[in-house]
Amino acid sequence: MVNEASLETFYKIVDQNQDDYVERLREAVAIPSISSIVGHRDDVVRMSHWLTSLFEKLGIKYEARDIGSHVMDNVDLKLPPIILGTYGNDPNKKTILVYGHYDVQPALLEDGWSSKPFDMIETSKGQLIGRGASDDKGPIIGWLNAIEAHQNAEIDFPVNLKICFEGMEENGSEGLEELIANEADKYFKGVDAVCISDNYWLGVTKPCLTYGLRGICAYKVTICGPGKDLHSGVFGGTVHEPMTDLFHLFSKLVAPNGDILITGINDDVAPLTDEENKVYQSLEFSLNELHSAIESKTNIYDNEIETLQHRWRYPSLTIHGIEGAFSSSGFKTVLPAKVIGKFSIRIVPNMDPKRVNELVEKFLKDEFAKLGSKNTLSIECLHSAKAWLSSPHHWNYVAASKAVERIFKCKPDLTREGGSIPVTLTFQDALNKNVLLLPMGRGDDGAHSINEKLDRSNYIQGIKLFGAYLHEIASCKAE
Amino acid sequence: MVNEASLETFYKIVDQNQDDYVERLREAVAIPSISSIVGHRDDVVRMSHWLTSLFEKLGIKYEARDIGSHVMDNVDLKLPPIILGTYGNDPNKKTILVYGHYDVQPALLEDGWSSKPFDMIETSKGQLIGRGASDDKGPIIGWLNAIEAHQNAEIDFPVNLKICFEGMEENGSEGLEELIANEADKYFKGVDAVCISDNYWLGVTKPCLTYGLRGICAYKVTICGPGKDLHSGVFGGTVHEPMTDLFHLFSKLVAPNGDILITGINDDVAPLTDEENKVYQSLEFSLNELHSAIESKTNIYDNEIETLQHRWRYPSLTIHGIEGAFSSSGFKTVLPAKVIGKFSIRIVPNMDPKRVNELVEKFLKDEFAKLGSKNTLSIECLHSAKAWLSSPHHWNYVAASKAVERIFKCKPDLTREGGSIPVTLTFQDALNKNVLLLPMGRGDDGAHSINEKLDRSNYIQGIKLFGAYLHEIASCKAE
């Protein structure tokens, strides 16, 4: 049973200290820990020190794991450490692993920000605007604030917490997968469930729990013709042009209405069950929100349910671009010699990446053969990740759902997402434990855009939510 | 009648002075007159001074016409002058206008040159390797050497010469068309025919006269969807993707075998006459040369004649690239919001650019409508130029043909080219006079490539050819 009085005290402390929490976030935002820019690597490391200072202050045992170096833009760079933390070690309590990241996306005032991106401001509407406020500094500091609030309130912390904060999430999570695999039976031993706060509410008013993500199979298709780029005037009409072949080939992949045309690709898609279908009926989502997100009315489906189903539970295929062709503004009479088309398929349960690769390869080869071209084709799968689907009936989700009801007085939406968050699957596969995505921010936070923000209410209520979730975890029965 | 003795003397003088001519070319090559690089604009101007000094030495009246300025790479730059020259003013002689350009393509040793590009060397095979040696410093200096040789030999110059040398040919011939139009009845008044030496033999052993060029219609096709680039995971499968539409649309333009599929586009193509067909039977050209030029065996046609006909006298369509999509190496989960596909059609006699535009626009709109996409389409013709076709029976060609026989002891090939040389049509339209393309260099000179060269024999025999051509001009009957 949750100790209601303790929770109420915790909420009160959080409310009382909210300005301090905002200042703490401001301090963190001020460190431009951009992991994808060489010149900011020191800032990422500085951000790790900022965090471990806080760990020390809060009495969280930690290790800042050196995960080696990598080459970026021809520079050999030390990777920022992965911070592993342990708070509590009571064999009578459950152990929850929380993951987040302390690096951020690049941001420049010139990109169109309305204020300096690393100088967090609060608007009159209570929006905390600054790079990383929502992705992912607000959430990771949220966990630490929740710990501190328990200390301030002198309430027993309801679970043992394991912490995994990385500094390379916005740059491919270099080194993370290996560390998780290595530590599954060591540092992460005894973890009962995982909670990741690194995504968003579907809309702007209703909290959600996220229980599924699409996977991805990304491809690079190379068509080689002449040994060098040619002048289109001199050679046009006399040689098989790789661009012509590529346009024919890729036009066969997907219909303008989004249907994937690769033979057999849709056969394994999990059928829509009645239970799943029910989830879609009450979600906080409207086509208006979609229109505002895509800044147009070019949606394929004229209703919310089909739109979300095609975002979350059906595969899609996007052609991203061509490497090797003319891509600048202006005009150039070039006949490109070698072009590399790139596309990816978002895969869903029960599609298997290996099977998808086989189908893609066979289809492209068959279609290319039909073109009768003397050019050559090669296909490479750049990377692939399975879809991820959890059960919202698991105690980890039930606890989170109850916590949402406590803080927001409503049941959370049960959502999935169209993109992938690779660490989700990594944790699930390595630890063989349930993973929950418990977002703090809203759907319009603009994580990778200009004017990234976190609403003060989401931040403060989020801290309460994290605390309440851990209390619910403590009181629920783990089967 | 040609004065045979005068010509023999002229040839002898040319042979005697050939090392001086090579040194003169070396001096010119040493000036890196690259018109498309801001930092080299002074060199282009310096090259114009080098030329006008030579004009003065040879007693050629000239004007270095200031044609204003332009903006390049955000820099306001003075354009290099167009040098107009007049050599002789005898009402009893014909007046021939020769055109050439004194600017060159960029070149860096790092591009892969085997020697410093502006430090002309001569190989043991007699190749003069240096940027601009063949394109177009060799030819323009060739005309001046021919004048000097007449002076040295004390032979009467057979024609009045008008000269037009520009310094912006490799960068769009800024200001040239306007000047030609303005001067048609002034500086160029009285011109009987035009001769341009700025192209190449078809092969490497047999001289040619060039009597036709394909035209061009270049297009920019914009498909707009979302208001900004989207994440393919979040939105893939739910919005109409501009890339999907573009691939479908462009796949309809041209077949992998080069056939243009735009309705009606082939209807106006001039039929192949027996006379024209005969020209193709004896040309110095082999598929081996094509294979070496395209560095592959991806030619569509397995014989020389069809290959050349599709290069010269049939239209072709090339897709150049896409602006607005992902074009770097690596991979990015982007769903491009607005993509601009670029393609061009090489047009031939009797295709009319206006009619081609109409057909292209109608076809693309019809095909786009069939896609059922909510994205929007717009089509822009970036520029167009008619094909050019001259008559090899004109006295200008007959004179050149006789001159070739004198110097090379064979009849020249009658060739056309697949690309366009806009000034050709400009002169023909503005002056309403016959234009002849009389190349000096060989097909393997690599005009815009690394290791551009001009064979010493082509240079020296070319000077003789230019002189002999002018003597033949003087003795032929102009109808």
GROMACS .gro file of C-alpha atoms in nm, chain B residues 5 124 181 195 339 344 414 455 460:
model
    9
  484ALA     CA    1   5.355   2.954 -10.335
  603SER     CA    2   5.793   1.299  -7.503
  660ALA     CA    3   2.322   4.177  -8.058
  674CYS     CA    4   3.449   3.067  -8.761
  818VAL     CA    5   1.215   1.849  -5.326
  823SER     CA    6   1.702   1.844  -6.910
  893LEU     CA    7   3.146   1.610  -9.085
  934ASP     CA    8   4.918   1.796  -7.905
  939ILE     CA    9   5.115   2.375  -8.530
   0.00000   0.00000   0.00000
